[in-house]
Coordinates of C-alpha atoms in Angstrom, one line a residue:
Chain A
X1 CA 46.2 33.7 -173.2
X2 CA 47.9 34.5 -176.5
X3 CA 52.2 35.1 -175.9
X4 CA 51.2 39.0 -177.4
X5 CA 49.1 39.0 -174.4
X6 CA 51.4 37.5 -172.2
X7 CA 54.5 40.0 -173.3
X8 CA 51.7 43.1 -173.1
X9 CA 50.8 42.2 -169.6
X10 CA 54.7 41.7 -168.6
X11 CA 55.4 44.8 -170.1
X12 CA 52.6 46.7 -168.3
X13 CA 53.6 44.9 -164.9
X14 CA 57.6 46.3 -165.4
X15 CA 56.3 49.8 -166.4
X16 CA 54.1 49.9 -163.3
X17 CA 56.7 48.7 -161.3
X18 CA 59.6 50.8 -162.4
X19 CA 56.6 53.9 -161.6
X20 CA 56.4 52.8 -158.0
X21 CA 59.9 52.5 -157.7
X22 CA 60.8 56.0 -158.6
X23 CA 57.7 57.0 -156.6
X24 CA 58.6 55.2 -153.3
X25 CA 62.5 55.1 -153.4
X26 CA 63.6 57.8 -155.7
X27 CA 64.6 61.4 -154.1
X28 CA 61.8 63.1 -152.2
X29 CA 63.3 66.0 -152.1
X30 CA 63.7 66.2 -155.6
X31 CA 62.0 68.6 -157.7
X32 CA 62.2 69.1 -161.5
X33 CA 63.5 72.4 -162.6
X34 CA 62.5 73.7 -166.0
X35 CA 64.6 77.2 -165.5
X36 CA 68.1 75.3 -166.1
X37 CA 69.7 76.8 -169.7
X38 CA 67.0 79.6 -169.7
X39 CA 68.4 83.4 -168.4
X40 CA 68.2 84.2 -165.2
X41 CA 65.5 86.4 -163.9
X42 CA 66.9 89.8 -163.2
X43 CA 65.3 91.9 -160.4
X44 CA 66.5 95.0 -158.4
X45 CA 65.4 95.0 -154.7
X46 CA 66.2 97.0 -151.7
X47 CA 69.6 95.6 -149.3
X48 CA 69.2 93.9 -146.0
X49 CA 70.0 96.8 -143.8
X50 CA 69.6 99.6 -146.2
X51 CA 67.5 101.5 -148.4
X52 CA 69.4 100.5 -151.1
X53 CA 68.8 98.6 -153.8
X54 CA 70.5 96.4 -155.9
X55 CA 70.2 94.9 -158.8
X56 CA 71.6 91.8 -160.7
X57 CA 71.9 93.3 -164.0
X58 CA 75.2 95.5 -161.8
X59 CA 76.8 91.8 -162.1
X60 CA 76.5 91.3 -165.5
X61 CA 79.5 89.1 -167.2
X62 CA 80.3 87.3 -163.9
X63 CA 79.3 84.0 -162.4
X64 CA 76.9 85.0 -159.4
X65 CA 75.8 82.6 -156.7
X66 CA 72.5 83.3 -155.6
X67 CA 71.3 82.1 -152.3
X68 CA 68.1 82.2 -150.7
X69 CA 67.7 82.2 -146.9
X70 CA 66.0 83.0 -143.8
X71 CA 66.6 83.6 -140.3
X72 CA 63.9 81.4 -139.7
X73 CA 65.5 78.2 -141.5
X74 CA 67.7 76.1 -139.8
X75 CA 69.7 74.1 -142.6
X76 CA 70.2 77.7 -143.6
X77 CA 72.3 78.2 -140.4
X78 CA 74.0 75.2 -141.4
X79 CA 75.1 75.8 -145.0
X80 CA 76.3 79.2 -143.3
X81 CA 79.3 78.5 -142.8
X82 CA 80.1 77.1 -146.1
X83 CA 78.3 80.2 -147.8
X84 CA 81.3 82.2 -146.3
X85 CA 84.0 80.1 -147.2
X86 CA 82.9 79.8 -150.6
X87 CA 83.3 83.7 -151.0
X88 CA 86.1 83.3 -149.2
X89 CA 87.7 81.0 -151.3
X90 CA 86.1 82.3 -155.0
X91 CA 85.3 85.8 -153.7
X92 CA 88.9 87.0 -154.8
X93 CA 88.3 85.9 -158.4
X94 CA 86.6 89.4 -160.2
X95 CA 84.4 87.2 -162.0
X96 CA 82.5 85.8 -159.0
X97 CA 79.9 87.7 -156.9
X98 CA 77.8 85.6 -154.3
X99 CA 74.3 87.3 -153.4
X100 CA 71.6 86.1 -150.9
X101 CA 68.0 86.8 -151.0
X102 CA 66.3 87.2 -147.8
X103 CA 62.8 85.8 -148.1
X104 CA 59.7 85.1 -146.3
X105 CA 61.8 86.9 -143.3
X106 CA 61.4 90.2 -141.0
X107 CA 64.2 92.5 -141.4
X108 CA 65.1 93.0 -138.0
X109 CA 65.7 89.2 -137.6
X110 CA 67.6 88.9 -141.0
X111 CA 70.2 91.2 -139.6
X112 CA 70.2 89.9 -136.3
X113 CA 70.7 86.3 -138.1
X114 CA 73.6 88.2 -140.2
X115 CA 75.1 89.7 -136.9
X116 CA 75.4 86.6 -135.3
X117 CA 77.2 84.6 -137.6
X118 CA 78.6 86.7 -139.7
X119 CA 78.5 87.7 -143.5
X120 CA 80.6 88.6 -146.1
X121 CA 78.4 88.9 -149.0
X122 CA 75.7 90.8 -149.8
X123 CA 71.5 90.7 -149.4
X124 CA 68.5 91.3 -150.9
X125 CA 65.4 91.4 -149.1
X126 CA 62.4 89.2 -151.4
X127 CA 59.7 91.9 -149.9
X128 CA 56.9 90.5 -151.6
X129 CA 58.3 86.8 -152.8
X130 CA 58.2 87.7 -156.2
X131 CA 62.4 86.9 -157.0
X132 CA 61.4 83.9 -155.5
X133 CA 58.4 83.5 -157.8
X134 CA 60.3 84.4 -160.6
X135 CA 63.5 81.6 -159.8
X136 CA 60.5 79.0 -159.0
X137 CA 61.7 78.7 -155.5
X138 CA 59.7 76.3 -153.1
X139 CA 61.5 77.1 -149.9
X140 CA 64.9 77.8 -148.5
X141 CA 67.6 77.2 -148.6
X142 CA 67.7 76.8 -152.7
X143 CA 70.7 78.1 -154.0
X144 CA 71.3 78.9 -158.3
X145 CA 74.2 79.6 -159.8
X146 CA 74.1 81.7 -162.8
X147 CA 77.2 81.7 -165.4
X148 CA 79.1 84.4 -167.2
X149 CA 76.3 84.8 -169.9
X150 CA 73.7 85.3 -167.4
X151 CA 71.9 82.0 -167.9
X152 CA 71.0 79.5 -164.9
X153 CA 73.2 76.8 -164.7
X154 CA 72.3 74.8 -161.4
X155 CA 69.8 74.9 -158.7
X156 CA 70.4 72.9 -155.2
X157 CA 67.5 72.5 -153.0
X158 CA 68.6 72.1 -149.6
X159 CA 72.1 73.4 -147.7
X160 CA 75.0 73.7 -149.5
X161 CA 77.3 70.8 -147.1
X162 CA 78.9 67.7 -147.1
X163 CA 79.5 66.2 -150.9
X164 CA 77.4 68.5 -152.4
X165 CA 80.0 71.4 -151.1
X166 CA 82.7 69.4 -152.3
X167 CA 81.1 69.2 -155.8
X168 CA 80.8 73.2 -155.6
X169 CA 84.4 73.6 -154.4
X170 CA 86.2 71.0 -156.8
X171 CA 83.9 70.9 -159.5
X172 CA 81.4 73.3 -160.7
X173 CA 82.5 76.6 -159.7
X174 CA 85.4 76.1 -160.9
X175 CA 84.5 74.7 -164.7
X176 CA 81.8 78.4 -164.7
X177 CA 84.9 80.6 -164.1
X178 CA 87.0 78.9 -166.4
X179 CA 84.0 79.4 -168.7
X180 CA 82.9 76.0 -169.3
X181 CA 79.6 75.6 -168.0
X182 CA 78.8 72.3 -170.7
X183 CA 81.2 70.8 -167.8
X184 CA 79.6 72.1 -164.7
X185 CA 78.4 68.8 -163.8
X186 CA 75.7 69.8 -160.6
Chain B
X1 CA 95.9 62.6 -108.5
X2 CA 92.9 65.3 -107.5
X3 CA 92.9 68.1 -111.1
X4 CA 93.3 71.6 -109.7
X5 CA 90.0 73.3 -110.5
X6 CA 91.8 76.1 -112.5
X7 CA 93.5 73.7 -114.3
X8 CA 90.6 72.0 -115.4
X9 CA 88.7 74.7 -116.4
X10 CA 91.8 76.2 -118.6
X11 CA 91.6 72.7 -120.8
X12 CA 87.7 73.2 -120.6
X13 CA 88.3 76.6 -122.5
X14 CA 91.1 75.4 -124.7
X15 CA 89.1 72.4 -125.4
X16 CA 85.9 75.1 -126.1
X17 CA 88.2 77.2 -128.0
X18 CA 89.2 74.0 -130.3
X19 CA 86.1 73.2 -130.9
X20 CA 84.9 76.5 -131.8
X21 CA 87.5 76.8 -134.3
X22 CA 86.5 72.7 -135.9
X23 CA 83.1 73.8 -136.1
X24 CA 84.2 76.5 -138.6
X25 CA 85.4 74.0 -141.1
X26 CA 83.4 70.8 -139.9
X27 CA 79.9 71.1 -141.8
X28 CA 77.6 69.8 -138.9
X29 CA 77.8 68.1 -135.6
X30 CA 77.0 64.3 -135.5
X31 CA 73.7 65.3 -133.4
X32 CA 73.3 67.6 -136.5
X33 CA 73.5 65.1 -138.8
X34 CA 71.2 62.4 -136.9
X35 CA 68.0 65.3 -136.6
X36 CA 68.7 66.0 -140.3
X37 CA 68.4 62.7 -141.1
X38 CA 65.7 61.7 -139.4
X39 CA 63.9 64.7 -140.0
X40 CA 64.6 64.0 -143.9
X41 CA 62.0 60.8 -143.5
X42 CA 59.1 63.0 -142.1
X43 CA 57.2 64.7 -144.9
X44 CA 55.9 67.6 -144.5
X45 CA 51.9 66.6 -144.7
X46 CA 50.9 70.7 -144.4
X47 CA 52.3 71.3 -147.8
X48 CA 51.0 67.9 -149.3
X49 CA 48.2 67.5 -151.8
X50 CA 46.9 71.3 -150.7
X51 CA 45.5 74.2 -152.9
X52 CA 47.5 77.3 -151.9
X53 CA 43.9 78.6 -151.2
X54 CA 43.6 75.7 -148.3
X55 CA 47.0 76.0 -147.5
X56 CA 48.2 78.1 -144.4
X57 CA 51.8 78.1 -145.5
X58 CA 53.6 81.6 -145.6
X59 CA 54.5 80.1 -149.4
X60 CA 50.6 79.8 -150.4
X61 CA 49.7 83.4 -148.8
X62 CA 52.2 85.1 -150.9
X63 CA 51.2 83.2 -154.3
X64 CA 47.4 84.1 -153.0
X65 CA 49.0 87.8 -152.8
X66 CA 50.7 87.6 -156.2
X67 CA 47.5 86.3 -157.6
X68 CA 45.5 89.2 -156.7
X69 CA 48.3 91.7 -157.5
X70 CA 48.6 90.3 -160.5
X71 CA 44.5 90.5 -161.2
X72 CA 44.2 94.1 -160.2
X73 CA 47.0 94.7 -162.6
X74 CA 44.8 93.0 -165.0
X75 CA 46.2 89.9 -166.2
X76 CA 43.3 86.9 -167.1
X77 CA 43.8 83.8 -164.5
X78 CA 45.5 82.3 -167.7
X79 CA 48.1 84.5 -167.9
X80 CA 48.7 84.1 -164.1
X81 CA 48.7 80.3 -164.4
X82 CA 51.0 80.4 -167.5
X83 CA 53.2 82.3 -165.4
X84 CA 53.6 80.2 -162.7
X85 CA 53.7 77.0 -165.3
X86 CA 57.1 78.7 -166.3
X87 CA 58.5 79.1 -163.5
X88 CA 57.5 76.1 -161.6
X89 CA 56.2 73.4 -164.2
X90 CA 53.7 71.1 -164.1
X91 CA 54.1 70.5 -160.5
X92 CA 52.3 73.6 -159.7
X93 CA 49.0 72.7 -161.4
X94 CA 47.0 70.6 -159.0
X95 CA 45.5 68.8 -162.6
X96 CA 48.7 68.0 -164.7
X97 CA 48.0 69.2 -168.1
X98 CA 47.0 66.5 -170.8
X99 CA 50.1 66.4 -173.1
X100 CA 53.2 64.4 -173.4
X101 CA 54.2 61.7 -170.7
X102 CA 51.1 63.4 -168.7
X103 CA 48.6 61.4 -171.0
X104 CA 49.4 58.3 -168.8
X105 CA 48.6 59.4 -165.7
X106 CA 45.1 60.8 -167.7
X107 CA 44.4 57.5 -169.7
X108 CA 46.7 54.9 -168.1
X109 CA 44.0 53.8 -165.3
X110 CA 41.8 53.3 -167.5
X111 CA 43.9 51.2 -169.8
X112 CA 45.2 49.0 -166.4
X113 CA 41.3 48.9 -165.9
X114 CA 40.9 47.6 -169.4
X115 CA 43.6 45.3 -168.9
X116 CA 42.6 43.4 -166.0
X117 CA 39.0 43.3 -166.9
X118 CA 39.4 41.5 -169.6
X119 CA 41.7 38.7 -167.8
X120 CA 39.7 38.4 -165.0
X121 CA 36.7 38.1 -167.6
X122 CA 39.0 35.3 -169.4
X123 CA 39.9 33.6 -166.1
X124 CA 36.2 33.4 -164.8
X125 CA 35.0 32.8 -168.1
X126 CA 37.7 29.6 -167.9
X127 CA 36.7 28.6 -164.2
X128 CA 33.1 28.5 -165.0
X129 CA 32.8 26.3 -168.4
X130 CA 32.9 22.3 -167.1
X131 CA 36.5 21.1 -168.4
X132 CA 35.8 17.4 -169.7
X133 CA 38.6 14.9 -169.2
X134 CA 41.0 14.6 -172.1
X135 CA 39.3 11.6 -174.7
X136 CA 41.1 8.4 -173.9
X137 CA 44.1 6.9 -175.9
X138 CA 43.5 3.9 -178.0
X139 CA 44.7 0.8 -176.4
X140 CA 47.5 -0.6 -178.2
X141 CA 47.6 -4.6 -179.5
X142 CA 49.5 -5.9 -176.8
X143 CA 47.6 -4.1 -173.7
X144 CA 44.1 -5.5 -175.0
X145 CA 45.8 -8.5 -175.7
X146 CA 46.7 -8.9 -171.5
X147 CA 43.2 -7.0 -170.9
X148 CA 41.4 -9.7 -172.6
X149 CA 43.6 -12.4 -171.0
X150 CA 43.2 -11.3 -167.6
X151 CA 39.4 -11.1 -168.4
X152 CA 39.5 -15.3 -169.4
X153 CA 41.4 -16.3 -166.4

């Protein structure tokens, strides 16, 4: 075997095994997201509760937090609690708005689920699935965070707790309201 | 000392009461934390390597309903795909398109195949032909010298 063929066949063996180690010990959970830097898709849907409907484009020029849940999902019950203190903590700021989207859910069970532990931010019910559709969302919860310009800046996949909270907290909200989103950092 | 029952259960309720007010800061309880992670190592095999035709996921009913809506509305099963391509990426498609960094997953089998045909083919092709032991070395002065020595004694 020539040394080309020798380096070729190295460099082949490497590739193949840098492939199977991001296939075996990389993230599962992790997804690609091709809707980062692109504008967020606006939609108008009808309240948890209520007949009315409400519609992103009312939050136009603020940073808006946009949370997808069900009564169902049980990491959803525990983000909860940080959901509520992050409006509790950023809902005083006029430039922040949090809003969740209730989806794949029965209404009567989304505001049992929001009578039982409590809310202090406002819902949309995904009727059909088609926000979801539109933001690419695979399941809940999946939470994006849209800047000041309207354009999507992060997407988590799984419950807003532990360091990724943190990151929220300390970090990224903070650098959007500021109006830095090049140092969001999620 | 015997604990007066009303004693005991007033620190039981301050005790709930504590805890009740920690849970509303602390993220999750360690039992919490040990289902989630545990949980985190089981994939979810419903949702694996199924068309959301097959598929019996709430998820793949609503696309199917989308899909149809979308049909009736008129849009081509293009336009429907392309719609869903821009919202989801490649990972939607069950065939990854053939462009970019998906041409290896289209033509890199075929190149490994390639590869290691040809070295097994080189291998065999060495294991097969007869190897002849490497021609002797001429003797030197002084070794046929003792050779023919040895020979006359």
């Amino acid at each position: 075997m020539t040394r080309a063929w020798q380096i070729i066949l190295v460099g082949a063996l490497l590739g193949l095994f840098a492939l199977f180690y991001q296939g075996l010990w990389g993230n599962p959970r992790y997804i690609p997201t091709i809707l980062i830097g692109t504008p967020a898709p606006v939609f108008a849907a009808p309240q948890v509760g209520s007949s009315d409907s409400l519609s992103l484009d009312q939050f136009k020029g603020k940073v808006v937090l946009l949370n997808f849940w069900a009564s169902w999902c049980l990491e959803c019950k525990l983000e909860h609690n940080n959901l509520l203190a992050l409006n509790e903590r950023f809902g005083r700021d006029p430039n922040f708005v949090m809003l969740g989207v209730n989806y794949q859910d029965k209404e009567p069970d989304a505001l049992e689920y929001l009578r039982t532990y409590g809310s202090n931010f406002q819902h949309v019910r995904d009727v059909k699935g088609a926000i979801a559709f539109d933001y690419g969302v695979y399941g809940v919860p999946e939470t994006f965070l849209i800047d000041q310009q309207g354009v999507i800046r992060c997407k988590t996949i799984g419950p807003i707790v532990g360091a990724v909270y943190d990151n929220y907290v300390q970090r990224v909200l903070p650098a959007l309201l500021s109006g830095s989103p090049e140092q969001v950092g999620c | 000392m015997l604990i007066p029952w009303r004693s005991a259960w007033a620190v039981a309720g301050a005790l709930a009461v504590a805890a009740s007010v920690l849970a509303a800061t602390v993220d999750e309880s360690d039992l919490d934390t040990r289902t989630r992670e545990v949980a985190k190592t089981l994939r979810c095999t419903v949702c694996q390597t199924e068309t959301v035709w097959e598929s019996g996921s709430p998820f793949a009913g609503q696309v199917r309903d989308a899909i149809r809506e979308r049909l009736q509305q008129g849009q081509t099963p293009d336009e429907i795909r392309a719609y869903f391509l821009s919202r989801y990426g490649d990972y939607i498609l069950m065939q990854p398109p053939t462009r970019g960094v998906n041409w290896i997953v289209w033509v890199g089998p075929f190149v490994l195949l390639f590869v290691g045909g040809l070295i097994l083919y080189r291998s065999l092709a060495r294991w097969v032909t007869p190897s002849l032991p490497p021609p002797a070395e001429p003797l030197d002065d002084a070794s046929r010298q003792r050779i023919e020595r040895e020979l006359r004694s």
